[in-house]
């Protein structure tokens, strides 16, 4: 449905957001392999996570809903085979994690998805899983549908060629399902919800950070320099006897959805508080970004529940400055780049985003989608192979934006519309249901 966005007079207040999408996917899929029931609280209603839950149900998980949330009862025997069709919708996390899990199990499945998911690359999981002995049959080009025939896999040592938590988690779930050793080495650290959840409700996973050490400089023995003794930063080792024991997972609010409310505060110069939101350090690069571009960030009521840090976040905007973003910083901000780009449109100066080629293979080609929409605002934007150069503008007029069927593009440009002169529109707002069905109601809560 086309949605009209009107400029707001005032912004401020408090919101509490649905449960974190990444953590929820893992809770649903972990229940398939768990030895005992899993109590899950604050599971979000967004379509993506519901796909993972439905997949778990197809494989044999029994869902018992109650006032507190739900209890996921693991199956006594798996009920799916390679011919059981499992529709993953728009959800990359469902298909990538589930493929690993099924590949190493005694079950199987034929995994399909919508048009966008059917275009996305799966070779990144198929290759290492095949190295473990997996039987996965993909469409030509390594895309969906994926027919997965579960079997006993062999151990793997893998240096990650792309920074991807989905690939990492897929391999760990394959190892868990098949009871085999999996060692993963990351040169860029990605979100670690799989590791934390396994440590919280299971056992058999070790994480080792490779610290840089001081060595003598060969050119000048009086000097010392810091060197990392390995060509990677983190090693994640899943042992063959690793298990998920069951227990409780209380899911914090979704930081990546909170980012749109942070962005609104940043652009308006006003304050928004987001309560009970996930603050896992592998997800919060946006907080550093906000500070770097001139905003104020306060955190209250910090606590660790179910292995994940959470708290109340207060963001106050300011006069926005430009910034150059690349390398690890881009990876840390990967889901937040649409909002970062919209903020850049309201900043004074040129924001440069590099090393963001992964955005070309998300729910849409996000670099292209951002560039097209910013151009509608009359913003000068350079579309690079791996990023964007955005020259901030003043007194921007409302525009008719396109969502490209991508929830984060729809949400970021809906926020832009709140601060433009005159009304704007989004061609189709339905994609927000993927991660935050109540997005517009929540925006209404903090705007006037
Ligand atoms: C996710 C990992 C990221 C992220 C996605 C969710 C996850 O994808 O963009 O929204 O839950 O593991 P990649 O692993 O492909 O970078």
Tab-separated table of C-alpha atoms and ligand atoms in Angstrom:
chain	number	residue	atom	x	y	z
A	1	UNK	CA	0.000	0.000	0.000
A	2	UNK	CA	1.219	3.514	-0.849
A	3	UNK	CA	1.799	5.504	2.315
A	4	UNK	CA	1.823	9.263	2.644
A	5	UNK	CA	4.318	10.646	5.157
A	6	UNK	CA	3.668	14.116	6.493
A	7	UNK	CA	6.332	16.330	8.042
A	8	UNK	CA	6.239	16.393	11.842
A	9	UNK	CA	6.208	19.404	14.121
A	10	UNK	CA	7.658	17.720	17.169
A	11	UNK	CA	9.422	14.491	18.023
A	12	UNK	CA	10.113	12.923	21.396
A	13	UNK	CA	9.067	10.226	23.826
A	14	UNK	CA	9.702	6.596	24.575
A	15	UNK	CA	9.249	3.409	22.558
A	16	UNK	CA	9.688	-0.274	23.287
A	17	UNK	CA	10.365	-2.360	20.205
A	18	UNK	CA	9.657	-5.961	19.195
A	19	UNK	CA	12.211	-8.645	20.060
A	20	UNK	CA	15.509	-8.815	18.212
A	21	UNK	CA	15.184	-10.548	14.852
A	22	UNK	CA	18.613	-12.221	14.867
A	23	UNK	CA	18.176	-13.647	18.373
A	24	UNK	CA	14.629	-14.810	17.656
A	25	UNK	CA	15.671	-16.763	14.544
A	26	UNK	CA	18.279	-18.562	16.604
A	27	UNK	CA	15.836	-19.343	19.433
A	28	UNK	CA	13.355	-20.880	16.966
A	29	UNK	CA	15.998	-22.949	15.176
A	30	UNK	CA	17.864	-23.996	18.334
A	31	UNK	CA	14.622	-25.560	19.591
A	32	UNK	CA	14.854	-28.155	16.790
A	33	UNK	CA	18.112	-29.527	18.204
A	34	UNK	CA	17.465	-28.911	21.891
A	35	UNK	CA	17.494	-31.801	24.403
A	36	UNK	CA	14.715	-30.197	26.467
A	37	UNK	CA	12.017	-27.512	26.042
A	38	UNK	CA	13.011	-23.931	25.380
A	39	UNK	CA	11.064	-21.118	27.049
A	40	UNK	CA	11.092	-18.079	24.753
A	41	UNK	CA	9.896	-14.614	25.794
A	42	UNK	CA	9.268	-11.574	23.586
A	43	UNK	CA	9.423	-13.484	20.288
A	44	UNK	CA	8.606	-10.903	17.573
A	45	UNK	CA	5.597	-11.141	15.278
A	46	UNK	CA	7.570	-9.993	12.208
A	47	UNK	CA	7.235	-12.234	9.143
A	48	UNK	CA	10.929	-13.215	8.990
A	49	UNK	CA	11.070	-14.725	12.482
A	50	UNK	CA	7.681	-16.350	11.997
A	51	UNK	CA	9.237	-18.163	9.009
A	52	UNK	CA	11.889	-19.688	11.276
A	53	UNK	CA	9.227	-20.644	13.808
A	54	UNK	CA	7.043	-22.235	11.128
A	55	UNK	CA	10.077	-24.122	9.779
A	56	UNK	CA	10.790	-25.462	13.276
A	57	UNK	CA	7.145	-26.576	13.513
A	58	UNK	CA	7.362	-28.349	10.141
A	59	UNK	CA	10.428	-30.238	11.348
A	60	UNK	CA	8.551	-31.347	14.457
A	61	UNK	CA	8.799	-28.671	17.163
A	62	UNK	CA	5.575	-28.281	19.172
A	63	UNK	CA	4.725	-24.699	20.083
A	64	UNK	CA	2.887	-24.116	23.366
A	65	UNK	CA	1.831	-20.477	23.681
A	66	UNK	CA	1.133	-18.894	27.086
A	67	UNK	CA	0.781	-15.433	28.632
A	68	UNK	CA	4.532	-15.132	29.112
A	69	UNK	CA	5.529	-16.138	25.588
A	70	UNK	CA	5.950	-19.685	24.421
A	71	UNK	CA	7.506	-23.031	25.157
A	72	UNK	CA	9.136	-24.792	22.240
A	73	UNK	CA	9.106	-28.565	22.660
A	74	UNK	CA	11.802	-30.265	20.566
A	75	UNK	CA	10.766	-33.167	18.341
A	76	UNK	CA	11.377	-36.772	19.398
A	77	UNK	CA	12.107	-37.519	15.737
A	78	UNK	CA	12.461	-35.130	12.805
A	79	UNK	CA	9.424	-34.991	10.540
A	80	UNK	CA	10.846	-33.461	7.372
A	81	UNK	CA	12.697	-35.076	4.478
A	82	UNK	CA	14.422	-33.630	1.414
A	83	UNK	CA	11.040	-33.338	-0.359
A	84	UNK	CA	9.331	-31.362	2.409
A	85	UNK	CA	8.886	-27.832	1.095
A	86	UNK	CA	9.844	-25.141	3.626
A	87	UNK	CA	9.019	-21.586	2.569
A	88	UNK	CA	11.542	-19.119	3.988
A	89	UNK	CA	9.727	-16.082	2.514
A	90	UNK	CA	12.014	-13.044	2.510
A	91	UNK	CA	14.293	-14.337	5.246
A	92	UNK	CA	17.978	-14.877	4.484
A	93	UNK	CA	18.699	-15.827	8.084
A	94	UNK	CA	16.055	-18.601	8.025
A	95	UNK	CA	17.326	-20.178	4.838
A	96	UNK	CA	21.038	-19.946	5.602
A	97	UNK	CA	20.863	-21.174	9.201
A	98	UNK	CA	18.310	-23.870	8.450
A	99	UNK	CA	20.330	-25.242	5.518
A	100	UNK	CA	23.286	-25.870	7.824
A	101	UNK	CA	21.104	-27.432	10.500
A	102	UNK	CA	19.276	-29.736	8.083
A	103	UNK	CA	22.463	-30.670	6.197
A	104	UNK	CA	23.917	-32.166	9.365
A	105	UNK	CA	20.725	-33.774	10.658
A	106	UNK	CA	18.812	-36.938	9.893
A	107	UNK	CA	16.092	-34.750	8.329
A	108	UNK	CA	16.038	-32.677	5.145
A	109	UNK	CA	14.018	-30.127	3.252
A	110	UNK	CA	13.456	-28.229	0.029
A	111	UNK	CA	13.941	-24.598	0.928
A	112	UNK	CA	12.172	-21.987	-1.171
A	113	UNK	CA	11.648	-18.240	-0.808
A	114	UNK	CA	10.157	-15.137	-2.375
A	115	UNK	CA	11.553	-13.398	-5.459
A	116	UNK	CA	14.114	-11.395	-3.491
A	117	UNK	CA	15.390	-14.383	-1.476
A	118	UNK	CA	15.534	-16.485	-4.648
A	119	UNK	CA	18.073	-14.038	-6.083
A	120	UNK	CA	20.374	-14.010	-3.048
A	121	UNK	CA	23.712	-15.906	-3.010
A	122	UNK	CA	23.782	-19.273	-1.238
A	123	UNK	CA	27.164	-20.518	-2.498
A	124	UNK	CA	28.710	-18.923	0.600
A	125	UNK	CA	27.036	-21.634	2.725
A	126	UNK	CA	26.904	-24.409	0.128
A	127	UNK	CA	30.698	-24.433	-0.387
A	128	UNK	CA	31.823	-24.914	3.228
A	129	UNK	CA	28.902	-27.237	4.018
A	130	UNK	CA	29.837	-29.362	0.986
A	131	UNK	CA	33.386	-29.462	2.321
A	132	UNK	CA	31.868	-31.084	5.425
A	133	UNK	CA	30.197	-33.695	3.192
A	134	UNK	CA	26.753	-32.082	2.941
A	135	UNK	CA	24.359	-32.964	0.135
A	136	UNK	CA	22.769	-29.730	-1.084
A	137	UNK	CA	21.296	-29.300	-4.551
A	138	UNK	CA	20.838	-25.662	-5.616
A	139	UNK	CA	19.503	-23.958	-8.716
A	140	UNK	CA	22.112	-22.996	-11.294
A	141	UNK	CA	24.059	-20.026	-9.964
A	142	UNK	CA	23.856	-21.309	-6.374
A	143	UNK	CA	20.438	-19.855	-5.564
A	144	UNK	CA	17.119	-21.167	-4.200
A	145	UNK	CA	15.450	-23.628	-4.226
A	146	UNK	CA	17.868	-25.661	-2.115
A	147	UNK	CA	17.197	-29.358	-1.690
A	148	UNK	CA	18.978	-30.526	1.451
A	149	UNK	CA	19.478	-34.211	2.178
A	150	UNK	CA	20.669	-34.502	5.777
A	151	UNK	CA	23.598	-36.800	6.588
A	152	UNK	CA	26.455	-37.278	9.025
A	153	UNK	CA	29.029	-34.576	8.340
A	154	UNK	CA	32.762	-34.417	9.025
A	155	UNK	CA	34.691	-31.744	10.892
A	156	UNK	CA	35.643	-28.399	9.386
A	157	UNK	CA	38.250	-25.694	9.940
A	158	UNK	CA	37.192	-22.565	8.113
A	159	UNK	CA	38.692	-19.120	7.651
A	160	UNK	CA	35.703	-16.947	6.790
A	161	UNK	CA	36.087	-15.395	3.314
A	162	UNK	CA	33.103	-13.029	3.855
A	163	UNK	CA	32.163	-11.316	7.105
A	164	UNK	CA	28.839	-13.075	7.660
A	165	UNK	CA	27.151	-14.151	10.878
A	166	UNK	CA	24.676	-16.139	8.801
A	167	UNK	CA	27.439	-18.258	7.270
A	168	UNK	CA	29.158	-18.694	10.642
A	169	UNK	CA	25.883	-19.745	12.296
A	170	UNK	CA	24.975	-22.097	9.462
A	171	UNK	CA	28.259	-23.973	9.957
A	172	UNK	CA	27.905	-24.077	13.738
A	173	UNK	CA	24.373	-25.481	13.444
A	174	UNK	CA	25.644	-28.082	10.955
A	175	UNK	CA	28.288	-29.127	13.498
A	176	UNK	CA	25.725	-29.233	16.313
A	177	UNK	CA	23.279	-31.319	14.274
A	178	UNK	CA	25.998	-33.756	13.187
A	179	UNK	CA	28.059	-33.832	16.408
A	180	UNK	CA	31.299	-32.904	14.668
A	181	UNK	CA	34.036	-30.378	15.411
A	182	UNK	CA	33.741	-27.033	13.639
A	183	UNK	CA	36.395	-24.346	13.958
A	184	UNK	CA	35.652	-20.967	12.445
A	185	UNK	CA	38.149	-18.131	12.169
A	186	UNK	CA	36.947	-14.589	11.652
A	187	UNK	CA	39.143	-11.784	10.330
A	188	UNK	CA	36.253	-9.390	10.913
A	189	UNK	CA	34.139	-10.088	13.974
A	190	UNK	CA	30.440	-10.460	13.166
A	191	UNK	CA	27.380	-10.579	15.427
A	192	UNK	CA	27.815	-13.368	17.991
A	193	UNK	CA	24.256	-14.271	19.038
A	194	UNK	CA	24.701	-17.938	18.076
A	195	UNK	CA	27.779	-18.261	20.265
A	196	UNK	CA	26.167	-16.484	23.234
A	197	UNK	CA	22.978	-18.522	23.011
A	198	UNK	CA	24.851	-21.789	22.869
A	199	UNK	CA	26.955	-20.814	25.864
A	200	UNK	CA	23.795	-19.755	27.723
A	201	UNK	CA	21.585	-22.805	27.131
A	202	UNK	CA	24.073	-25.432	26.038
A	203	UNK	CA	27.711	-26.405	26.178
A	204	UNK	CA	30.665	-27.255	23.970
A	205	UNK	CA	31.633	-23.930	22.410
A	206	UNK	CA	34.801	-21.943	23.029
A	207	UNK	CA	35.642	-18.496	21.730
A	208	UNK	CA	39.224	-17.226	21.680
A	209	UNK	CA	40.164	-13.674	20.751
A	210	UNK	CA	43.594	-13.304	19.194
A	211	UNK	CA	45.304	-10.433	20.969
A	212	UNK	CA	47.983	-8.352	19.302
A	213	UNK	CA	51.403	-8.710	20.998
A	214	UNK	CA	54.340	-6.298	21.120
A	215	UNK	CA	57.332	-7.398	19.020
A	216	UNK	CA	60.643	-5.778	18.228
A	217	UNK	CA	60.668	-3.691	15.071
A	218	UNK	CA	63.186	-5.408	12.709
A	219	UNK	CA	64.147	-1.998	11.299
A	220	UNK	CA	64.780	-0.427	14.688
A	221	UNK	CA	65.389	-2.718	17.718
A	222	UNK	CA	64.655	0.197	20.095
A	223	UNK	CA	61.079	0.300	18.853
A	224	UNK	CA	58.293	-2.209	19.403
A	225	UNK	CA	55.189	-2.697	17.297
A	226	UNK	CA	51.913	-4.532	17.861
A	227	UNK	CA	51.376	-7.637	15.731
A	228	UNK	CA	48.571	-10.187	15.739
A	229	UNK	CA	50.165	-13.655	15.864
A	230	UNK	CA	47.448	-15.159	13.631
A	231	UNK	CA	45.891	-13.898	10.373
A	232	UNK	CA	42.471	-13.729	12.090
A	233	UNK	CA	40.931	-11.963	15.080
A	234	UNK	CA	38.644	-14.563	16.612
A	235	UNK	CA	38.481	-18.358	16.704
A	236	UNK	CA	35.199	-20.109	17.463
A	237	UNK	CA	35.531	-23.777	18.284
A	238	UNK	CA	32.483	-26.042	18.477
A	239	UNK	CA	33.295	-29.433	19.933
A	240	UNK	CA	31.790	-32.680	18.673
A	241	UNK	CA	30.037	-33.228	22.026
A	242	UNK	CA	28.375	-29.779	22.022
A	243	UNK	CA	24.681	-29.822	22.952
A	244	UNK	CA	21.734	-27.503	23.445
A	245	UNK	CA	20.277	-28.362	26.854
A	246	UNK	CA	17.170	-26.165	26.792
A	247	UNK	CA	16.329	-23.344	29.188
A	248	UNK	CA	14.996	-19.812	28.852
A	249	UNK	CA	15.649	-17.094	26.287
A	250	UNK	CA	14.253	-13.639	26.963
A	251	UNK	CA	14.710	-11.608	23.765
A	252	UNK	CA	15.633	-7.904	24.090
A	253	UNK	CA	14.239	-5.205	21.757
A	254	UNK	CA	15.705	-5.133	18.261
A	255	UNK	CA	18.647	-2.727	18.025
A	256	UNK	CA	18.440	-2.586	14.212
A	257	UNK	CA	14.803	-1.429	14.401
A	258	UNK	CA	15.739	1.012	17.168
A	259	UNK	CA	18.176	2.583	14.702
A	260	UNK	CA	15.286	4.229	12.800
A	261	UNK	CA	14.154	5.945	15.992
A	262	UNK	CA	17.741	6.947	16.770
A	263	UNK	CA	17.973	8.368	13.250
A	264	UNK	CA	14.767	10.377	13.776
A	265	UNK	CA	16.208	11.849	16.978
A	266	UNK	CA	19.517	12.556	15.221
A	267	UNK	CA	17.905	14.479	12.340
A	268	UNK	CA	15.396	16.387	14.483
A	269	UNK	CA	17.867	17.410	17.192
A	270	UNK	CA	15.352	16.099	19.759
A	271	UNK	CA	15.361	13.166	22.164
A	272	UNK	CA	13.960	9.650	21.833
A	273	UNK	CA	14.276	6.895	24.447
A	274	UNK	CA	14.164	3.248	23.440
A	275	UNK	CA	13.647	0.944	26.401
A	276	UNK	CA	14.882	-2.595	26.902
A	277	UNK	CA	16.827	-2.783	23.674
A	278	UNK	CA	19.627	-5.247	22.838
A	279	UNK	CA	23.074	-3.714	23.280
A	280	UNK	CA	25.309	-6.589	22.225
A	281	UNK	CA	28.614	-4.871	21.325
A	282	UNK	CA	28.756	-6.674	17.948
A	283	UNK	CA	25.573	-4.777	17.020
A	284	UNK	CA	26.030	-1.295	18.459
A	285	UNK	CA	28.441	0.423	16.041
A	286	UNK	CA	25.574	2.854	15.396
A	287	UNK	CA	26.078	4.342	18.869
A	288	UNK	CA	29.658	5.291	17.968
A	289	UNK	CA	28.406	6.615	14.656
A	290	UNK	CA	25.808	8.803	16.348
A	291	UNK	CA	28.451	10.254	18.660
A	292	UNK	CA	30.895	10.762	15.762
A	293	UNK	CA	28.340	12.791	13.790
A	294	UNK	CA	27.316	15.023	16.701
A	295	UNK	CA	24.588	13.279	18.723
A	296	UNK	CA	24.393	12.427	22.396
A	297	UNK	CA	23.861	8.854	23.589
A	298	UNK	CA	22.975	7.777	27.149
A	299	UNK	CA	22.424	4.249	28.414
A	300	UNK	CA	20.493	3.386	31.578
A	301	UNK	CA	19.452	0.179	33.345
A	302	UNK	CA	22.126	-1.939	31.675
A	303	UNK	CA	21.651	-5.662	32.424
A	304	UNK	CA	22.637	-9.028	30.984
A	305	UNK	CA	19.729	-11.423	30.499
A	306	UNK	CA	19.930	-14.725	28.584
A	307	UNK	CA	23.577	-13.927	27.816
A	308	UNK	CA	22.754	-10.682	25.984
A	309	UNK	CA	23.359	-7.120	27.193
A	310	UNK	CA	20.338	-4.830	27.127
A	311	UNK	CA	19.368	-1.431	28.455
A	312	UNK	CA	17.420	1.794	27.919
A	313	UNK	CA	18.897	4.001	25.250
A	314	UNK	CA	18.397	7.756	25.036
A	315	UNK	CA	19.515	9.513	21.862
A	316	UNK	CA	19.536	13.287	21.414
A	317	UNK	CA	20.248	14.719	17.990
A	318	UNK	CA	22.529	17.580	17.093
A	319	UNK	CA	23.904	19.455	14.129
A	320	UNK	CA	24.891	16.515	11.967
A	321	UNK	CA	28.442	16.193	10.623
A	322	UNK	CA	29.642	13.977	7.780
A	323	UNK	CA	31.849	10.928	8.326
A	324	UNK	CA	33.992	8.479	6.356
A	325	UNK	CA	32.985	4.870	7.065
A	326	UNK	CA	34.922	1.791	5.923
A	327	UNK	CA	36.282	-1.638	6.954
A	328	UNK	CA	35.136	-3.072	10.300
A	329	UNK	CA	32.971	-0.011	10.947
A	330	UNK	CA	30.920	-0.709	7.819
A	331	UNK	CA	30.466	-4.364	8.850
A	332	UNK	CA	29.299	-3.249	12.313
A	333	UNK	CA	26.778	-0.919	10.661
A	334	UNK	CA	25.739	-3.281	7.876
A	335	UNK	CA	21.985	-3.302	8.590
A	336	UNK	CA	22.027	0.355	9.591
A	337	UNK	CA	23.455	1.849	6.385
A	338	UNK	CA	20.017	2.869	4.988
A	339	UNK	CA	19.439	5.047	8.087
A	340	UNK	CA	23.066	6.231	8.130
A	341	UNK	CA	22.625	7.331	4.497
A	342	UNK	CA	19.394	9.206	5.257
A	343	UNK	CA	21.118	10.968	8.166
A	344	UNK	CA	23.940	11.887	5.761
A	345	UNK	CA	21.390	13.645	3.554
A	346	UNK	CA	20.651	15.992	6.474
A	347	UNK	CA	24.321	16.539	7.444
A	348	UNK	CA	26.561	19.389	6.367
A	349	UNK	CA	29.302	17.977	4.123
A	350	UNK	CA	30.014	14.708	2.331
A	351	UNK	CA	29.599	11.298	3.961
A	352	UNK	CA	31.572	8.468	2.346
A	353	UNK	CA	30.609	4.832	2.875
A	354	UNK	CA	33.035	2.165	1.575
A	355	UNK	CA	33.450	-1.635	1.903
A	356	UNK	CA	29.668	-2.040	1.776
A	357	UNK	CA	29.491	-4.376	-1.259
A	358	UNK	CA	27.441	-6.849	0.859
A	359	UNK	CA	24.572	-4.357	0.647
A	360	UNK	CA	24.204	-5.252	-3.027
A	361	UNK	CA	22.964	-8.752	-2.037
A	362	UNK	CA	20.586	-7.942	0.826
A	363	UNK	CA	16.760	-7.919	0.523
A	364	UNK	CA	17.352	-5.420	-2.328
A	365	UNK	CA	20.491	-3.929	-3.856
A	366	UNK	CA	20.551	-1.425	-1.021
A	367	UNK	CA	23.287	0.770	-2.489
A	368	UNK	CA	21.211	1.268	-5.631
A	369	UNK	CA	17.970	1.695	-3.641
A	370	UNK	CA	19.499	4.335	-1.356
A	371	UNK	CA	21.072	6.184	-4.266
A	372	UNK	CA	17.805	6.249	-6.278
A	373	UNK	CA	15.829	7.589	-3.329
A	374	UNK	CA	18.400	10.202	-2.357
A	375	UNK	CA	18.452	11.447	-5.948
A	376	UNK	CA	14.711	12.077	-5.664
A	377	UNK	CA	15.590	14.568	-2.920
A	378	UNK	CA	17.952	16.396	-5.233
A	379	UNK	CA	20.904	15.174	-3.142
A	380	UNK	CA	24.244	14.755	-4.919
A	381	UNK	CA	25.059	11.082	-4.538
A	382	UNK	CA	27.875	9.005	-5.998
A	383	UNK	CA	27.071	5.301	-6.386
A	384	UNK	CA	30.325	3.353	-5.967
A	385	UNK	CA	30.864	-0.366	-6.527
A	386	UNK	CA	31.223	-0.830	-2.733
A	387	UNK	CA	29.534	2.214	-1.289
A	388	UNK	CA	28.141	5.702	-1.555
A	389	UNK	CA	29.274	9.314	-1.432
A	390	UNK	CA	26.451	11.519	-0.130
A	391	UNK	CA	26.571	15.295	-0.088
A	392	UNK	CA	24.175	16.579	2.549
A	393	UNK	CA	21.545	19.100	1.474
A	394	UNK	CA	19.514	21.883	3.070
A	395	UNK	CA	15.768	22.535	3.039
A	396	UNK	CA	14.887	19.312	1.281
A	397	UNK	CA	11.440	18.936	-0.274
A	398	UNK	CA	9.170	15.901	0.066
A	399	UNK	CA	9.533	13.174	-2.572
A	400	UNK	CA	7.909	9.943	-3.763
A	401	UNK	CA	10.216	7.194	-2.514
A	402	UNK	CA	10.444	3.564	-3.606
A	403	UNK	CA	10.864	0.743	-1.094
A	404	UNK	CA	12.221	-1.815	-3.603
A	405	UNK	CA	10.308	-4.351	-1.451
A	406	UNK	CA	12.924	-3.911	1.279
A	407	UNK	CA	11.858	-3.264	4.887
A	408	UNK	CA	14.935	-1.262	5.859
A	409	UNK	CA	14.676	0.984	2.777
A	410	UNK	CA	10.964	1.599	3.486
A	411	UNK	CA	11.646	2.461	7.134
A	412	UNK	CA	14.694	4.676	6.516
A	413	UNK	CA	12.932	6.785	3.868
A	414	UNK	CA	9.739	6.966	5.927
A	415	UNK	CA	11.872	8.574	8.649
A	416	UNK	CA	13.367	10.943	6.032
A	417	UNK	CA	9.820	11.989	5.073
A	418	UNK	CA	9.146	13.236	8.612
A	419	UNK	CA	11.727	15.996	8.171
A	420	UNK	CA	11.138	17.196	4.597
A	421	UNK	CA	9.158	20.216	3.422
A	422	UNK	CA	5.735	19.022	2.294
A	423	UNK	CA	4.390	15.491	2.121
A	424	UNK	CA	6.315	12.464	0.837
A	425	UNK	CA	5.234	8.950	-0.036
A	426	UNK	CA	6.512	5.389	-0.025
A	427	UNK	CA	5.252	3.332	-2.956
A	428	UNK	CA	4.670	0.207	-0.828
A	429	UNK	CA	4.932	0.054	2.942
A	430	UNK	CA	4.045	-3.648	3.299
A	431	UNK	CA	7.674	-4.810	3.590
A	432	UNK	CA	7.977	-3.307	7.098
A	433	UNK	CA	6.027	-6.370	8.296
A	434	UNK	CA	9.187	-8.423	7.763
A	435	UNK	CA	10.837	-6.968	10.876
A	436	UNK	CA	8.409	-4.517	12.515
A	437	UNK	CA	4.720	-4.790	11.559
A	438	UNK	CA	3.798	-1.937	13.948
A	439	UNK	CA	6.489	0.418	12.677
A	440	UNK	CA	4.144	3.278	11.714
A	441	UNK	CA	2.179	3.022	14.988
A	442	UNK	CA	5.470	3.236	16.904
A	443	UNK	CA	6.521	6.269	14.842
A	444	UNK	CA	3.178	7.898	15.725
A	445	UNK	CA	4.005	7.347	19.401
A	446	UNK	CA	7.028	9.670	19.188
A	447	UNK	CA	5.800	12.256	16.666
A	448	UNK	CA	3.293	15.101	16.621
B	1	LIG	C1	22.165	-11.600	10.313
B	1	LIG	C2	23.395	-11.356	9.777
B	1	LIG	C3	23.648	-10.304	8.789
B	1	LIG	C4	22.515	-9.283	8.779
B	1	LIG	C5	21.157	-9.911	8.754
B	1	LIG	C6	20.966	-10.794	9.975
B	1	LIG	C7	22.021	-12.707	11.296
B	1	LIG	O1	23.734	-10.879	7.507
B	1	LIG	O2	22.660	-8.415	7.674
B	1	LIG	O3	20.158	-8.912	8.760
B	1	LIG	O4	21.015	-12.745	12.013
B	1	LIG	O5	22.930	-13.542	11.352
B	1	LIG	P1	25.114	-11.523	6.968
B	1	LIG	O6	25.474	-12.607	7.876
B	1	LIG	O7	24.782	-12.016	5.583
B	1	LIG	O8	26.094	-10.402	6.945
